[in-house]
Coordinates of C-alpha atoms in Angstrom, one line a residue:
M1219 CA -130.6 -18.5 -169.5
T1220 CA -133.0 -15.5 -169.0
G1221 CA -132.7 -15.5 -165.2
V1222 CA -128.7 -15.5 -165.4
V1223 CA -128.8 -12.4 -167.8
N1224 CA -131.3 -10.6 -165.6
S1225 CA -129.2 -11.1 -162.7
I1226 CA -126.2 -9.8 -164.3
L1227 CA -128.0 -6.7 -165.8
G1228 CA -128.8 -6.1 -162.2
T1229 CA -132.0 -4.7 -160.5
G1230 CA -131.6 -1.2 -161.9
R1231 CA -133.0 -2.6 -165.2
E1232 CA -136.3 -3.9 -166.1
A1233 CA -136.2 -7.8 -166.4
L1234 CA -136.3 -9.2 -169.9
T1235 CA -138.7 -12.0 -170.9
P1236 CA -137.2 -15.1 -172.9
A1237 CA -138.9 -13.6 -176.0
E1238 CA -137.3 -10.1 -175.2
L1239 CA -133.9 -11.7 -174.7
V1240 CA -134.0 -13.7 -178.1
D1241 CA -135.1 -10.5 -179.8
Q1242 CA -132.2 -8.3 -178.3
L1243 CA -129.7 -11.2 -179.0
S1244 CA -130.8 -11.0 -182.5
R1245 CA -130.7 -7.5 -183.1
Y1246 CA -127.9 -5.9 -180.9
P1247 CA -124.3 -6.8 -180.0
L1248 CA -123.6 -7.7 -176.4
R1249 CA -122.1 -4.2 -175.8
R1250 CA -125.4 -2.6 -176.5
I1251 CA -127.5 -5.2 -174.4
A1252 CA -125.1 -5.0 -171.5
P1253 CA -122.8 -1.8 -171.8
E1254 CA -121.5 -2.2 -168.2
V1255 CA -120.3 -5.9 -168.7
F1256 CA -119.0 -5.6 -172.3
E1257 CA -117.7 -2.2 -172.5
D1258 CA -114.0 -2.9 -172.8
D1259 CA -114.3 -6.4 -174.0
P1260 CA -113.8 -7.1 -177.7
L1261 CA -116.7 -9.8 -177.4
G1262 CA -119.0 -7.0 -176.8
Q1263 CA -119.1 -6.4 -180.6
V1264 CA -120.7 -10.0 -181.1
T1265 CA -124.1 -10.5 -182.1
V1266 CA -125.2 -13.8 -180.4
L1267 CA -128.1 -14.7 -182.8
E1268 CA -128.1 -14.4 -186.8
W1269 CA -131.0 -15.4 -189.2
G1270 CA -132.7 -17.3 -186.2
E1271 CA -129.4 -19.4 -185.4
I1272 CA -126.2 -19.3 -183.4
S1273 CA -124.2 -16.5 -185.3
D1274 CA -120.7 -17.3 -187.0
D1275 CA -119.3 -14.6 -184.9
V1276 CA -120.1 -16.8 -181.6
Y1277 CA -118.4 -19.9 -183.3
S1278 CA -115.6 -17.7 -184.6
D1279 CA -114.7 -15.7 -181.5
G1280 CA -116.7 -16.7 -178.8
C1281 CA -115.8 -20.3 -178.6
S1282 CA -112.4 -19.8 -177.5
A1283 CA -113.6 -17.6 -174.5
I1284 CA -116.0 -20.2 -173.6
V1285 CA -113.4 -23.2 -173.6
E1286 CA -111.5 -21.1 -171.3
L1287 CA -114.3 -20.7 -168.9
L1288 CA -115.0 -24.4 -169.2
E1289 CA -111.6 -25.4 -168.7
K1290 CA -111.6 -23.6 -165.5
G1291 CA -114.0 -26.2 -164.1
D1292 CA -117.3 -24.3 -164.5
R1293 CA -120.1 -26.4 -164.3
G1294 CA -121.4 -25.1 -167.6
R1295 CA -119.9 -28.0 -169.4
G1296 CA -123.0 -30.0 -168.2
W1297 CA -125.4 -27.8 -170.1
M1298 CA -123.5 -25.9 -172.6
P1299 CA -124.0 -27.1 -176.4
T1300 CA -121.2 -29.5 -177.1
W1301 CA -119.6 -27.4 -180.0
T1302 CA -118.4 -24.9 -177.1
W1303 CA -116.2 -27.5 -175.5
L1304 CA -115.5 -29.9 -178.3
Q1305 CA -113.9 -27.4 -180.7
H1306 CA -110.5 -27.7 -178.9
E1307 CA -110.6 -31.3 -178.5
I1308 CA -111.5 -31.7 -182.1
I1309 CA -108.9 -29.4 -183.4
E1310 CA -105.9 -30.8 -181.0
N1311 CA -106.7 -34.6 -181.5
E1312 CA -107.9 -34.8 -185.1
A1313 CA -106.5 -31.8 -187.1
F1314 CA -103.3 -31.2 -185.8
L1315 CA -102.5 -34.7 -184.8
G1316 CA -103.3 -35.8 -188.4
L1317 CA -100.8 -33.0 -189.5
K1318 CA -97.9 -34.4 -187.5
V1319 CA -98.2 -38.1 -187.2
G1320 CA -95.3 -39.9 -189.1
A1321 CA -94.2 -36.4 -190.7
S1322 CA -90.8 -35.1 -191.4
D1323 CA -90.6 -31.1 -191.0
A1324 CA -91.0 -30.8 -194.7
D1325 CA -94.1 -32.9 -194.6
Y1326 CA -95.5 -31.0 -191.9
V1327 CA -95.1 -27.8 -193.7
A1328 CA -97.0 -29.4 -196.8
R1329 CA -99.7 -30.9 -194.8
R1330 CA -100.2 -27.6 -193.1
R1331 CA -100.2 -25.4 -196.0
F1332 CA -102.7 -27.9 -197.9
P1333 CA -105.9 -26.9 -196.3
I1334 CA -104.8 -23.1 -196.2
E1335 CA -104.7 -23.2 -199.8
H1336 CA -107.2 -25.5 -200.5
P1337 CA -110.2 -25.0 -198.0
A1338 CA -113.0 -26.1 -200.3
G1339 CA -113.5 -27.6 -203.8
E1340 CA -114.4 -30.9 -205.6
R1341 CA -113.4 -34.2 -203.7
E1342 CA -111.9 -35.6 -206.9
A1343 CA -109.6 -32.4 -207.6
I1344 CA -108.7 -32.1 -203.9
A1345 CA -107.5 -35.7 -204.0
D1346 CA -105.5 -35.0 -207.3
K1347 CA -103.9 -32.0 -205.6
C1348 CA -103.0 -34.1 -202.6
S1349 CA -101.3 -36.4 -205.0
D1350 CA -99.6 -33.8 -206.8
A1351 CA -98.1 -32.5 -203.2
G1352 CA -96.8 -36.1 -202.6
I1353 CA -99.3 -36.2 -199.5
L1354 CA -102.7 -37.8 -198.1
P1355 CA -105.4 -35.6 -197.3
P1356 CA -104.2 -34.0 -194.0
V1357 CA -107.5 -33.1 -192.7
R1358 CA -110.9 -34.0 -193.1
Y1359 CA -113.3 -32.7 -195.9
V1360 CA -116.9 -32.8 -195.5
P1361 CA -119.7 -32.3 -197.9
L1362 CA -120.9 -28.5 -198.2
P1363 CA -123.1 -27.7 -195.3
P1364 CA -126.6 -26.6 -196.6
D1365 CA -126.2 -23.0 -195.2
R1366 CA -123.1 -22.5 -197.5
A1367 CA -125.4 -23.1 -200.6
Y1368 CA -127.9 -21.0 -202.5
Q1369 CA -130.9 -22.9 -203.4
G1370 CA -128.9 -26.1 -203.2
R1371 CA -127.1 -25.2 -206.5
Y1372 CA -124.5 -22.6 -206.2
W1373 CA -122.0 -21.5 -203.6
W1374 CA -119.3 -18.7 -203.2
P1375 CA -115.8 -19.0 -201.8
C1376 CA -114.5 -15.9 -199.7
P1377 CA -112.2 -13.8 -201.5
E1378 CA -109.8 -14.0 -198.7
C1379 CA -109.9 -17.3 -197.1
R1380 CA -111.4 -19.2 -200.0
W1381 CA -113.9 -21.2 -197.6
P1382 CA -117.7 -21.2 -198.7
M1383 CA -119.5 -18.0 -197.5
R1384 CA -122.8 -18.3 -195.6
V1385 CA -126.0 -17.8 -197.3
N1386 CA -129.4 -16.6 -196.0
G1387 CA -132.0 -15.6 -198.4
T1388 CA -130.1 -13.1 -200.9
A1389 CA -127.5 -12.2 -198.2
V1390 CA -124.0 -14.0 -198.4
R1391 CA -121.2 -13.2 -196.4
C1392 CA -117.9 -14.7 -195.1
S1393 CA -118.1 -16.1 -191.4
Y1394 CA -115.1 -14.2 -190.7
R1395 CA -116.0 -10.3 -190.3
A1396 CA -112.4 -9.3 -190.7
H1397 CA -112.3 -10.6 -194.2
N1398 CA -115.0 -8.1 -195.1
A1399 CA -116.8 -9.9 -197.5
A1400 CA -120.5 -9.4 -197.4
Y1401 CA -122.7 -9.2 -200.5
A1402 CA -126.4 -9.5 -201.8
I1403 CA -127.3 -11.9 -204.7
R1404 CA -128.7 -10.2 -207.9
S1405 CA -131.6 -10.9 -209.7
L1406 CA -131.0 -12.5 -213.0
N1407 CA -132.7 -14.3 -215.8
D1408 CA -133.7 -18.0 -215.2
G1409 CA -130.9 -20.2 -216.1
E1410 CA -128.0 -17.8 -215.5
P1411 CA -125.7 -18.4 -212.7
P1412 CA -126.5 -16.1 -209.9
K1413 CA -124.0 -12.9 -209.4
L1414 CA -123.2 -11.1 -206.2
R1415 CA -123.4 -7.3 -205.5
P1416 CA -121.2 -6.0 -202.8
R1417 CA -122.7 -4.7 -199.7
D1418 CA -120.6 -1.3 -200.0
D1419 CA -117.8 0.1 -201.9
T1420 CA -115.3 -1.1 -199.0
V1421 CA -115.9 -4.7 -199.9
R1422 CA -113.6 -6.4 -202.4
R1423 CA -114.6 -7.6 -205.8
Q1424 CA -117.5 -10.4 -205.8
P1425 CA -116.4 -13.8 -206.5
A1426 CA -118.1 -16.0 -209.2
A1427 CA -120.6 -18.5 -208.2
K1428 CA -119.5 -21.9 -208.0
V1429 CA -121.8 -25.1 -208.9
V1430 CA -122.7 -27.4 -206.0
Y1431 CA -122.2 -31.2 -206.7
A1432 CA -124.0 -33.2 -204.3
E1433 CA -122.4 -36.7 -204.8
G1434 CA -119.8 -38.5 -206.8
A1435 CA -116.2 -37.7 -207.8
R1436 CA -116.9 -34.0 -208.1
Q1437 CA -118.9 -33.6 -204.8
T1438 CA -118.4 -30.2 -203.4
V1439 CA -116.5 -30.5 -200.0
C1440 CA -114.9 -28.1 -197.6
V1441 CA -112.7 -28.4 -194.5
E1442 CA -114.9 -28.5 -191.2
F1443 CA -115.5 -25.1 -189.3
P1444 CA -112.9 -25.6 -186.5
V1445 CA -110.2 -26.5 -189.1
W1446 CA -111.1 -23.5 -190.9
R1447 CA -111.2 -21.1 -188.1
Y1448 CA -108.2 -22.4 -186.3
I1449 CA -105.8 -23.4 -189.3
V1450 CA -107.0 -21.9 -192.4
V1451 CA -107.9 -18.1 -190.9
P1452 CA -104.6 -17.6 -189.1
G1453 CA -102.9 -19.7 -191.7
I1454 CA -103.5 -16.9 -194.3
E1455 CA -101.7 -14.4 -192.2
E1456 CA -98.8 -16.8 -191.6
L1457 CA -98.2 -17.7 -195.1
R1458 CA -98.8 -14.0 -196.6
L1459 CA -95.9 -12.8 -194.3
Y1460 CA -93.8 -15.8 -195.2
K1461 CA -94.4 -15.5 -199.0
K1462 CA -93.5 -11.6 -198.8
W1463 CA -90.0 -12.2 -197.3
D1464 CA -89.1 -15.5 -198.8
G1465 CA -86.3 -15.6 -201.5
K1466 CA -85.0 -12.4 -200.7
P1467 CA -81.2 -13.2 -199.5
P1468 CA -79.4 -13.1 -197.3
L1469 CA -82.7 -13.2 -195.5
I1470 CA -83.7 -16.8 -194.6
V1471 CA -87.5 -17.2 -193.8
E1472 CA -88.9 -20.5 -192.5
V1473 CA -92.7 -21.4 -191.9
W1474 CA -93.8 -23.5 -189.1
P1475 CA -89.9 -24.9 -188.3
R1476 CA -89.6 -27.8 -186.1
Q1477 CA -93.4 -28.7 -186.7
D1478 CA -94.7 -25.6 -185.4
A1479 CA -92.3 -24.6 -182.7
Y1480 CA -92.6 -21.1 -184.3
D1481 CA -95.0 -19.9 -186.8
I1482 CA -92.2 -18.0 -188.7
R1483 CA -88.4 -17.5 -188.1
F1484 CA -86.2 -14.9 -189.9
T1485 CA -82.7 -15.3 -189.9
I1486 CA -79.9 -13.3 -191.2
R1487 CA -76.6 -14.9 -190.3
E1488 CA -74.2 -12.2 -191.5
L1489 CA -76.1 -10.0 -188.8
N1490 CA -76.3 -12.8 -186.4
W1491 CA -79.9 -12.0 -186.1
T1492 CA -83.0 -14.3 -185.6
L1493 CA -86.6 -13.1 -185.0
A1494 CA -89.0 -16.1 -184.1
V1495 CA -92.7 -15.0 -184.1
D1496 CA -96.0 -16.6 -183.2
L1497 CA -99.1 -15.1 -184.8
K1498 CA -102.1 -15.1 -182.8
D1499 CA -105.6 -14.3 -184.0
V1500 CA -108.1 -14.2 -181.3
A1501 CA -110.9 -11.9 -180.0
S1502 CA -109.9 -11.8 -176.1
A1503 CA -106.5 -10.7 -175.1
S1504 CA -107.0 -11.7 -171.6
A1505 CA -108.1 -15.4 -172.7
L1506 CA -105.0 -15.6 -174.8
A1507 CA -102.9 -14.4 -172.1
D1508 CA -104.3 -17.0 -170.0
E1509 CA -103.8 -19.7 -172.3
I1510 CA -99.9 -18.4 -172.9
A1511 CA -99.4 -18.4 -169.0
R1512 CA -100.3 -22.0 -168.9
K1513 CA -98.5 -23.0 -172.0
P1514 CA -95.5 -20.6 -172.6
L1515 CA -94.5 -20.0 -176.3
A1516 CA -91.2 -21.1 -177.8
A1517 CA -91.4 -17.8 -179.5
K1518 CA -91.0 -14.7 -177.5
T1519 CA -92.5 -12.4 -180.1
I1520 CA -96.2 -12.6 -180.5
V1521 CA -97.6 -11.1 -183.6
L1522 CA -101.3 -9.9 -184.1
P1523 CA -103.2 -9.4 -187.3
D1524 CA -103.4 -5.6 -188.1
H1525 CA -107.2 -5.8 -187.9
R1526 CA -107.0 -6.7 -184.2
G1527 CA -105.7 -3.2 -183.6
T1528 CA -103.1 -1.4 -181.3
A1529 CA -105.5 -1.4 -178.3
Q1530 CA -105.4 -5.3 -178.1
R1531 CA -101.6 -5.4 -178.6
A1532 CA -101.5 -2.8 -175.8
E1533 CA -103.7 -5.0 -173.6
L1534 CA -101.6 -8.2 -174.4
Q1535 CA -98.4 -6.4 -173.8
D1536 CA -99.5 -5.4 -170.4
L1537 CA -100.7 -8.8 -169.5
L1538 CA -97.5 -10.6 -171.0
P1539 CA -94.6 -8.4 -169.9
D1540 CA -92.1 -11.3 -170.7
Y1541 CA -93.1 -11.2 -174.3
T1542 CA -92.9 -8.6 -177.1
V1543 CA -96.3 -8.1 -178.7
L1544 CA -96.1 -6.7 -182.5
M1545 CA -98.5 -6.1 -185.1
V1546 CA -97.6 -7.5 -188.7
D1547 CA -97.1 -4.2 -190.0
D1548 CA -94.2 -3.8 -187.1
V1549 CA -92.7 -7.2 -188.1
N1550 CA -92.7 -6.1 -191.8
R1551 CA -90.7 -2.8 -190.9
I1552 CA -88.2 -4.7 -188.5
V1553 CA -87.6 -7.2 -191.3
K1554 CA -87.1 -4.6 -193.9
K1555 CA -84.8 -2.6 -191.9
K1556 CA -82.6 -5.8 -191.0
L1557 CA -82.6 -6.8 -194.6
A1558 CA -81.5 -3.1 -195.7
E1559 CA -78.6 -3.2 -193.0
A1560 CA -77.4 -6.7 -194.2
R1561 CA -77.2 -5.7 -197.7
R1562 CA -75.3 -2.5 -196.8
A1563 CA -72.9 -4.5 -195.0
Q1564 CA -72.1 -6.8 -198.1

């Protein structure tokens, strides 16, 4: 790996030793290490190693780019860690299949919403919530990973996605940086549940500590990382958009209609107006464009979360001229305008 990196950096720079490469991958984002390579690439903001291990950002934003590379026939599939190329298979063959098998459209929506709204908790409580919803657990729940617990005794859900935040020493943060949830553990008297202190004044209010139960009916469980990243994280944005406009006649709002043919479809029959959108939350616009070119979307409008920024929207629009690319705020403005138009016409 060091040889590959040195060859990419070129002869104009002093070659790195393996130890120096590890040090730089731990301390700096890729854009700092190789500015010529990552100058205009969103993946340049990723720091590869964190706390001596592969960082959450690599799993979160790097996996899709690596999978794209491997699907093009790169021989790296023979030496890359298995998580890089199994992510896609795990999601498609296990999670989404489990959501769709034998499901009516209403069943599918209930199954899809469940892990988004209940990504972690106590095993018995999750089973009870499934029973209340009239469904079986739609995805697999696994015991809380060790890196999500403080001293094996406490854990914290991210205030945004409610999935367990990663713990290292006294540092705690959500694995998805856009959720802006990073804290330090405050020192308290023995026997008191630990509390968090926000990293800075931009971070939302800290959640309370929850007790880790290692076994039994109250065992602490959570959805697996791929399910969290590819179902829970984008699902938060999808449900937020759906809930914002649902119940405001004459607007009709459907989430994941026809078992996910679209993410959300807005309809005002009086205006003969429909807007079907597919929300995408990925780091690489080019990788997303390649995927859509291979597997065209039913919706002709692609929506990006606002945190992805207008630069990614412009890049994606250039790459996909047959689609309309909007931010979430754009969709809200369009729907608000159409709803006002329909109400004036009544």
